[in-house]
PDB file of C-alpha atoms in Angstrom:
ATOM      1  CA  UNK R  24     -84.786 -39.935  45.270  1.00 43.00           C
ATOM      2  CA  UNK R  25     -85.419 -38.254  41.930  1.00 44.00           C
ATOM      3  CA  UNK R  26     -84.180 -40.360  38.995  1.00 46.00           C
ATOM      4  CA  UNK R  27     -82.778 -38.371  36.086  1.00 46.00           C
ATOM      5  CA  UNK R  28     -82.196 -39.531  32.538  1.00 51.00           C
ATOM      6  CA  UNK R  29     -78.523 -40.343  31.680  1.00 49.00           C
ATOM      7  CA  UNK R  30     -77.970 -37.168  29.575  1.00 51.00           C
ATOM      8  CA  UNK R  31     -79.472 -34.929  32.262  1.00 46.00           C
ATOM      9  CA  UNK R  32     -77.541 -36.670  35.023  1.00 47.00           C
ATOM     10  CA  UNK R  33     -74.317 -36.188  33.083  1.00 46.00           C
ATOM     11  CA  UNK R  34     -75.057 -32.469  32.748  1.00 47.00           C
ATOM     12  CA  UNK R  35     -75.675 -32.192  36.500  1.00 42.00           C
ATOM     13  CA  UNK R  36     -72.403 -33.990  37.245  1.00 43.00           C
ATOM     14  CA  UNK R  37     -70.470 -31.725  34.899  1.00 46.00           C
ATOM     15  CA  UNK R  38     -71.942 -28.615  36.521  1.00 41.00           C
ATOM     16  CA  UNK R  39     -71.070 -29.900  39.995  1.00 40.00           C
ATOM     17  CA  UNK R  40     -67.523 -30.592  38.856  1.00 39.00           C
ATOM     18  CA  UNK R  41     -67.103 -26.872  38.179  1.00 39.00           C
ATOM     19  CA  UNK R  42     -67.833 -25.877  41.781  1.00 38.00           C
ATOM     20  CA  UNK R  43     -64.877 -24.472  43.741  1.00 37.00           C
ATOM     21  CA  UNK R  44     -62.955 -27.061  45.741  1.00 34.00           C
ATOM     22  CA  UNK R  45     -62.589 -24.929  48.838  1.00 34.00           C
ATOM     23  CA  UNK R  46     -65.992 -26.015  50.171  1.00 36.00           C
ATOM     24  CA  UNK R  47     -66.352 -28.759  52.752  1.00 41.00           C
ATOM     25  CA  UNK R  48     -66.401 -32.209  51.245  1.00 50.00           C
ATOM     26  CA  UNK R  49     -66.184 -35.959  51.807  1.00 77.00           C
ATOM     27  CA  UNK R  50     -65.590 -36.689  55.491  1.00 86.00           C
ATOM     28  CA  UNK R  51     -65.992 -33.016  56.363  1.00 80.00           C
ATOM     29  CA  UNK R  52     -69.639 -33.431  55.357  1.00 86.00           C
ATOM     30  CA  UNK R  53     -70.165 -35.154  58.704  1.00 90.00           C
ATOM     31  CA  UNK R  54     -70.643 -32.674  61.559  1.00 91.00           C
ATOM     32  CA  UNK R  55     -70.002 -35.260  64.281  1.00 93.00           C
ATOM     33  CA  UNK R  56     -66.624 -36.166  62.776  1.00 95.00           C
ATOM     34  CA  UNK R  57     -65.609 -32.500  62.638  1.00 93.00           C
ATOM     35  CA  UNK R  58     -66.770 -32.025  66.220  1.00 95.00           C
ATOM     36  CA  UNK R  59     -64.668 -34.974  67.372  1.00 96.00           C
ATOM     37  CA  UNK R  60     -61.608 -33.617  65.569  1.00 96.00           C
ATOM     38  CA  UNK R  61     -62.082 -30.233  67.253  1.00 96.00           C
ATOM     39  CA  UNK R  62     -62.195 -31.947  70.648  1.00 96.00           C
ATOM     40  CA  UNK R  63     -58.984 -33.811  69.888  1.00 97.00           C
ATOM     41  CA  UNK R  64     -57.268 -30.590  68.870  1.00 97.00           C
ATOM     42  CA  UNK R  65     -58.424 -28.484  71.820  1.00 96.00           C
ATOM     43  CA  UNK R  66     -58.436 -31.232  74.432  1.00 97.00           C
ATOM     44  CA  UNK R  67     -56.222 -34.266  73.882  1.00 97.00           C
ATOM     45  CA  UNK R  68     -53.412 -32.470  72.071  1.00 97.00           C
ATOM     46  CA  UNK R  69     -53.276 -29.599  74.560  1.00 97.00           C
ATOM     47  CA  UNK R  70     -53.271 -31.976  77.484  1.00 96.00           C
ATOM     48  CA  UNK R  71     -50.896 -34.704  76.334  1.00 97.00           C
ATOM     49  CA  UNK R  72     -48.407 -33.119  73.963  1.00 97.00           C
ATOM     50  CA  UNK R  73     -45.950 -30.972  75.897  1.00 96.00           C
ATOM     51  CA  UNK R  74     -43.326 -30.258  73.253  1.00 96.00           C
ATOM     52  CA  UNK R  75     -44.379 -27.047  71.479  1.00 96.00           C
ATOM     53  CA  UNK R  76     -43.179 -28.165  68.036  1.00 97.00           C
ATOM     54  CA  UNK R  77     -44.949 -31.511  68.252  1.00 97.00           C
ATOM     55  CA  UNK R  78     -48.061 -29.775  69.519  1.00 97.00           C
ATOM     56  CA  UNK R  79     -48.048 -27.348  66.591  1.00 97.00           C
ATOM     57  CA  UNK R  80     -47.720 -30.248  64.125  1.00 97.00           C
ATOM     58  CA  UNK R  81     -50.588 -32.157  65.758  1.00 97.00           C
ATOM     59  CA  UNK R  82     -52.803 -29.067  65.751  1.00 97.00           C
ATOM     60  CA  UNK R  83     -52.044 -28.417  62.085  1.00 96.00           C
ATOM     61  CA  UNK R  84     -52.802 -32.040  61.191  1.00 96.00           C
ATOM     62  CA  UNK R  85     -56.174 -32.028  62.926  1.00 96.00           C
ATOM     63  CA  UNK R  86     -57.070 -28.588  61.594  1.00 94.00           C
ATOM     64  CA  UNK R  87     -56.322 -29.836  58.092  1.00 94.00           C
ATOM     65  CA  UNK R  88     -58.626 -32.812  58.591  1.00 94.00           C
ATOM     66  CA  UNK R  89     -61.327 -30.424  59.776  1.00 92.00           C
ATOM     67  CA  UNK R  90     -60.712 -28.268  56.722  1.00 89.00           C
ATOM     68  CA  UNK R  91     -60.365 -29.328  53.099  1.00 87.00           C
ATOM     69  CA  UNK R  92     -57.746 -32.082  53.340  1.00 92.00           C
ATOM     70  CA  UNK R  93     -60.100 -34.858  52.231  1.00 92.00           C
ATOM     71  CA  UNK R  94     -61.905 -32.862  49.562  1.00 88.00           C
ATOM     72  CA  UNK R  95     -58.531 -31.776  48.173  1.00 89.00           C
ATOM     73  CA  UNK R  96     -57.412 -35.387  48.045  1.00 90.00           C
ATOM     74  CA  UNK R  97     -60.655 -36.465  46.349  1.00 90.00           C
ATOM     75  CA  UNK R  98     -60.419 -33.797  43.653  1.00 89.00           C
ATOM     76  CA  UNK R  99     -56.663 -33.869  43.092  1.00 87.00           C
ATOM     77  CA  UNK R 100     -56.321 -37.639  42.820  1.00 87.00           C
ATOM     78  CA  UNK R 101     -59.811 -38.518  41.569  1.00 91.00           C
ATOM     79  CA  UNK R 102     -62.828 -36.774  40.047  1.00 91.00           C
ATOM     80  CA  UNK R 103     -64.305 -36.010  43.484  1.00 91.00           C
ATOM     81  CA  UNK R 104     -67.203 -38.486  43.684  1.00 93.00           C
ATOM     82  CA  UNK R 105     -67.295 -41.525  46.002  1.00 95.00           C
ATOM     83  CA  UNK R 106     -69.703 -44.436  46.433  1.00 95.00           C
ATOM     84  CA  UNK R 107     -72.202 -43.118  48.986  1.00 94.00           C
ATOM     85  CA  UNK R 108     -72.780 -46.400  50.866  1.00 95.00           C
ATOM     86  CA  UNK R 109     -69.030 -46.857  51.346  1.00 95.00           C
ATOM     87  CA  UNK R 110     -68.586 -43.287  52.604  1.00 94.00           C
ATOM     88  CA  UNK R 111     -71.520 -43.748  55.013  1.00 94.00           C
ATOM     89  CA  UNK R 112     -69.749 -46.770  56.509  1.00 95.00           C
ATOM     90  CA  UNK R 113     -66.555 -44.726  56.753  1.00 95.00           C
ATOM     91  CA  UNK R 114     -68.448 -41.944  58.556  1.00 94.00           C
ATOM     92  CA  UNK R 115     -69.444 -44.412  61.282  1.00 95.00           C
ATOM     93  CA  UNK R 116     -65.926 -45.795  61.515  1.00 96.00           C
ATOM     94  CA  UNK R 117     -64.151 -42.440  61.847  1.00 96.00           C
ATOM     95  CA  UNK R 118     -66.638 -41.188  64.423  1.00 96.00           C
ATOM     96  CA  UNK R 119     -65.899 -44.251  66.553  1.00 96.00           C
ATOM     97  CA  UNK R 120     -62.164 -44.040  65.943  1.00 97.00           C
ATOM     98  CA  UNK R 121     -61.928 -40.364  66.921  1.00 97.00           C
ATOM     99  CA  UNK R 122     -63.882 -41.102  70.096  1.00 97.00           C
ATOM    100  CA  UNK R 123     -61.346 -43.841  70.906  1.00 97.00           C
ATOM    101  CA  UNK R 124     -58.466 -41.479  70.161  1.00 97.00           C
ATOM    102  CA  UNK R 125     -59.855 -39.053  72.731  1.00 96.00           C
ATOM    103  CA  UNK R 126     -59.170 -41.734  75.366  1.00 96.00           C
ATOM    104  CA  UNK R 127     -55.577 -42.323  74.237  1.00 96.00           C
ATOM    105  CA  UNK R 128     -52.949 -42.398  76.956  1.00 96.00           C
ATOM    106  CA  UNK R 129     -50.079 -41.690  74.560  1.00 97.00           C
ATOM    107  CA  UNK R 130     -48.105 -38.486  74.784  1.00 97.00           C
ATOM    108  CA  UNK R 131     -45.830 -36.305  72.661  1.00 97.00           C
ATOM    109  CA  UNK R 132     -44.262 -38.107  69.651  1.00 97.00           C
ATOM    110  CA  UNK R 133     -46.201 -41.329  70.249  1.00 97.00           C
ATOM    111  CA  UNK R 134     -49.506 -39.443  70.158  1.00 97.00           C
ATOM    112  CA  UNK R 135     -48.501 -37.492  67.054  1.00 97.00           C
ATOM    113  CA  UNK R 136     -47.565 -40.758  65.346  1.00 97.00           C
ATOM    114  CA  UNK R 137     -50.972 -42.178  66.256  1.00 98.00           C
ATOM    115  CA  UNK R 138     -52.717 -39.172  64.695  1.00 97.00           C
ATOM    116  CA  UNK R 139     -50.600 -39.421  61.550  1.00 97.00           C
ATOM    117  CA  UNK R 140     -51.458 -43.110  61.219  1.00 97.00           C
ATOM    118  CA  UNK R 141     -55.155 -42.327  61.696  1.00 97.00           C
ATOM    119  CA  UNK R 142     -54.987 -39.821  58.836  1.00 96.00           C
ATOM    120  CA  UNK R 143     -53.173 -42.312  56.595  1.00 96.00           C
ATOM    121  CA  UNK R 144     -55.604 -45.164  57.198  1.00 96.00           C
ATOM    122  CA  UNK R 145     -58.647 -42.918  56.802  1.00 96.00           C
ATOM    123  CA  UNK R 146     -57.340 -41.499  53.535  1.00 95.00           C
ATOM    124  CA  UNK R 147     -56.699 -44.986  52.161  1.00 95.00           C
ATOM    125  CA  UNK R 148     -60.248 -46.050  53.014  1.00 95.00           C
ATOM    126  CA  UNK R 149     -61.658 -42.967  51.335  1.00 95.00           C
ATOM    127  CA  UNK R 150     -59.512 -43.834  48.324  1.00 94.00           C
ATOM    128  CA  UNK R 151     -61.304 -47.180  48.015  1.00 96.00           C
ATOM    129  CA  UNK R 152     -64.710 -45.453  47.773  1.00 95.00           C
ATOM    130  CA  UNK R 153     -63.404 -42.928  45.248  1.00 94.00           C
ATOM    131  CA  UNK R 154     -61.628 -45.522  43.131  1.00 94.00           C
ATOM    132  CA  UNK R 155     -64.600 -47.881  43.131  1.00 95.00           C
ATOM    133  CA  UNK R 156     -66.827 -45.254  41.530  1.00 94.00           C
ATOM    134  CA  UNK R 157     -64.072 -44.079  39.211  1.00 93.00           C
ATOM    135  CA  UNK R 158     -63.687 -47.576  37.782  1.00 94.00           C
ATOM    136  CA  UNK R 159     -67.410 -48.037  37.275  1.00 95.00           C
ATOM    137  CA  UNK R 160     -68.050 -44.545  35.905  1.00 94.00           C
ATOM    138  CA  UNK R 161     -65.238 -44.928  33.372  1.00 94.00           C
ATOM    139  CA  UNK R 162     -66.590 -48.240  32.084  1.00 93.00           C
ATOM    140  CA  UNK R 163     -68.359 -46.884  28.999  1.00 90.00           C
ATOM    141  CA  UNK R 164     -69.979 -50.246  28.254  1.00 91.00           C
ATOM    142  CA  UNK R 165     -71.890 -50.384  31.541  1.00 91.00           C
ATOM    143  CA  UNK R 166     -71.880 -46.945  33.212  1.00 90.00           C
ATOM    144  CA  UNK R 167     -75.291 -45.956  31.788  1.00 91.00           C
ATOM    145  CA  UNK R 168     -76.807 -48.617  34.038  1.00 92.00           C
ATOM    146  CA  UNK R 169     -75.301 -47.535  37.362  1.00 92.00           C
ATOM    147  CA  UNK R 170     -77.903 -47.866  40.106  1.00 92.00           C
ATOM    148  CA  UNK R 171     -76.306 -46.342  43.193  1.00 94.00           C
ATOM    149  CA  UNK R 172     -75.723 -42.939  44.750  1.00 94.00           C
ATOM    150  CA  UNK R 173     -72.439 -41.082  45.016  1.00 95.00           C
ATOM    151  CA  UNK R 174     -71.307 -38.339  47.375  1.00 93.00           C
ATOM    152  CA  UNK R 175     -70.041 -35.164  45.774  1.00 91.00           C
ATOM    153  CA  UNK R 176     -66.923 -34.515  47.854  1.00 88.00           C
ATOM    154  CA  UNK R 177     -66.957 -30.830  46.980  1.00 83.00           C
ATOM    155  CA  UNK R 178     -70.567 -29.806  47.580  1.00 86.00           C
ATOM    156  CA  UNK R 179     -71.603 -32.485  50.126  1.00 87.00           C
ATOM    157  CA  UNK R 180     -74.488 -33.586  47.907  1.00 89.00           C
ATOM    158  CA  UNK R 181     -75.882 -37.018  47.125  1.00 91.00           C
ATOM    159  CA  UNK R 182     -76.457 -37.581  43.408  1.00 91.00           C
ATOM    160  CA  UNK R 183     -77.126 -40.530  41.133  1.00 94.00           C
ATOM    161  CA  UNK R 184     -74.037 -42.196  39.713  1.00 93.00           C
ATOM    162  CA  UNK R 185     -73.396 -41.372  36.048  1.00 92.00           C
ATOM    163  CA  UNK R 186     -70.700 -41.940  33.446  1.00 93.00           C
ATOM    164  CA  UNK R 187     -67.560 -39.841  33.714  1.00 93.00           C
ATOM    165  CA  UNK R 188     -66.324 -37.764  30.837  1.00 90.00           C
ATOM    166  CA  UNK R 189     -63.014 -38.616  29.164  1.00 87.00           C
ATOM    167  CA  UNK R 190     -61.425 -35.671  30.976  1.00 85.00           C
ATOM    168  CA  UNK R 191     -62.647 -36.944  34.363  1.00 86.00           C
ATOM    169  CA  UNK R 192     -61.258 -40.405  33.649  1.00 87.00           C
ATOM    170  CA  UNK R 193     -57.921 -39.334  32.197  1.00 74.00           C
ATOM    171  CA  UNK R 194     -57.250 -35.841  33.511  1.00 54.00           C
ATOM    172  CA  UNK R 195     -53.571 -34.882  33.162  1.00 43.00           C
ATOM    173  CA  UNK R 196     -51.648 -36.153  36.179  1.00 44.00           C
ATOM    174  CA  UNK R 197     -49.461 -33.034  36.298  1.00 41.00           C
ATOM    175  CA  UNK R 198     -52.548 -30.837  36.642  1.00 45.00           C
ATOM    176  CA  UNK R 199     -53.737 -33.068  39.486  1.00 44.00           C
ATOM    177  CA  UNK R 200     -50.450 -32.907  41.336  1.00 42.00           C
ATOM    178  CA  UNK R 201     -50.272 -29.132  40.930  1.00 41.00           C
ATOM    179  CA  UNK R 202     -53.506 -28.588  42.845  1.00 39.00           C
ATOM    180  CA  UNK R 203     -52.955 -27.007  46.235  1.00 38.00           C
ATOM    181  CA  UNK R 204     -56.122 -26.906  48.356  1.00 37.00           C
ATOM    182  CA  UNK R 205     -58.482 -25.699  45.691  1.00 39.00           C
ATOM    183  CA  UNK R 206     -56.066 -23.566  43.701  1.00 40.00           C
ATOM    184  CA  UNK R 207     -54.099 -24.642  40.664  1.00 37.00           C
ATOM    185  CA  UNK R 208     -50.423 -23.885  40.857  1.00 38.00           C
ATOM    186  CA  UNK R 209     -49.280 -23.755  37.241  1.00 35.00           C
ATOM    187  CA  UNK R 210     -45.798 -25.153  36.789  1.00 38.00           C
ATOM    188  CA  UNK R 211     -43.443 -22.958  34.736  1.00 39.00           C
ATOM    189  CA  UNK R 212     -42.729 -23.862  31.143  1.00 43.00           C
ATOM    190  CA  UNK R 213     -39.169 -25.025  31.585  1.00 37.00           C
ATOM    191  CA  UNK R 214     -38.322 -25.037  27.894  1.00 41.00           C
ATOM    192  CA  UNK R 215     -39.503 -21.475  27.276  1.00 46.00           C
ATOM    193  CA  UNK R 216     -37.829 -20.176  30.424  1.00 46.00           C
ATOM    194  CA  UNK R 217     -34.586 -21.904  29.494  1.00 46.00           C
ATOM    195  CA  UNK R 218     -34.546 -20.330  26.031  1.00 45.00           C
ATOM    196  CA  UNK R 219     -35.266 -16.898  27.513  1.00 52.00           C
ATOM    197  CA  UNK R 220     -32.422 -17.225  30.026  1.00 51.00           C
ATOM    198  CA  UNK R 221     -29.948 -18.333  27.339  1.00 46.00           C
ATOM    199  CA  UNK R 222     -30.927 -15.400  25.089  1.00 57.00           C
ATOM    200  CA  UNK R 223     -30.564 -12.915  27.950  1.00 61.00           C
ATOM    201  CA  UNK R 224     -27.160 -14.280  28.900  1.00 59.00           C
ATOM    202  CA  UNK R 225     -26.094 -14.155  25.239  1.00 58.00           C
ATOM    203  CA  UNK R 226     -27.205 -10.524  25.014  1.00 59.00           C
ATOM    204  CA  UNK R 227     -25.266  -9.586  28.162  1.00 54.00           C
ATOM    205  CA  UNK R 228     -22.151 -11.374  26.886  1.00 56.00           C
ATOM    206  CA  UNK R 229     -22.428  -9.544  23.543  1.00 54.00           C
ATOM    207  CA  UNK R 230     -22.638  -6.174  25.293  1.00 58.00           C
ATOM    208  CA  UNK R 231     -19.611  -7.039  27.426  1.00 50.00           C
ATOM    209  CA  UNK R 232     -17.577  -7.998  24.369  1.00 59.00           C
ATOM    210  CA  UNK R 233     -18.624  -4.845  22.491  1.00 53.00           C
ATOM    211  CA  UNK R 234     -17.788  -2.685  25.501  1.00 60.00           C
ATOM    212  CA  UNK R 235     -14.342  -4.228  25.762  1.00 55.00           C
TER     213      UNK R 235
END
C-alpha cells in the first residue's frame, strides 16, 4: 500500500469527505452481504411473513440495509471512516448471520423482530469501528503516527489513517441529526420565524382596528 506523508494524507481525507453520501458505503461495500440481504427480502420475507403490513415493514428494513442506511449512519453520527480490520471482521460476521437468518423458522411479527434486532446489533458493532478511529484520529498528540488502514464508508475505499480536522471531531450535532440519507435538512430559524409571525399578526390587527 502506498504510504503518503501526513500533510498529503490529510488532504486526501478532506477531499474524500466532500464526496456525496448517497454512494454505497461501509457494509454495503461487501457484495456478498448485499446479495444475502436481497435473498432475505425476496425469499424469506415473502415466504414467512403473511401479514401485508408486517411484510412491507420487513421489505423496507432490508432494502434500507441494502441501500445507504449504514453509510448514512457513519456520516451522520461520525466522520465516515472506520478501522478497516474491524470492518473486515464485521463483514465475515454479517455474511454468516444473514445466511443463518435465511434458515429462520420464525414468521410474521417474530421474524420482523428478529430482523430489527439484527439491524440494531450490526449498527452497534459498526459504531465500535467508527468510534475507535474517531478517538484515535482526534488525539492530536498521537494521530500523526497512526499505522493502520481505514475504510471510507462513503466511497468504499481503503486509505491510511490520518488526523481528523477540528470540524470532523466536533461537527455541530444539530447538523448531524438533520442529515437525511445524504441530504441536509436545514431546520428553520425559530427566532426569526417567530418575530416575522408576530409582526404580521400585529400588522393585521392594526388594519382591523383602523378599519373599525
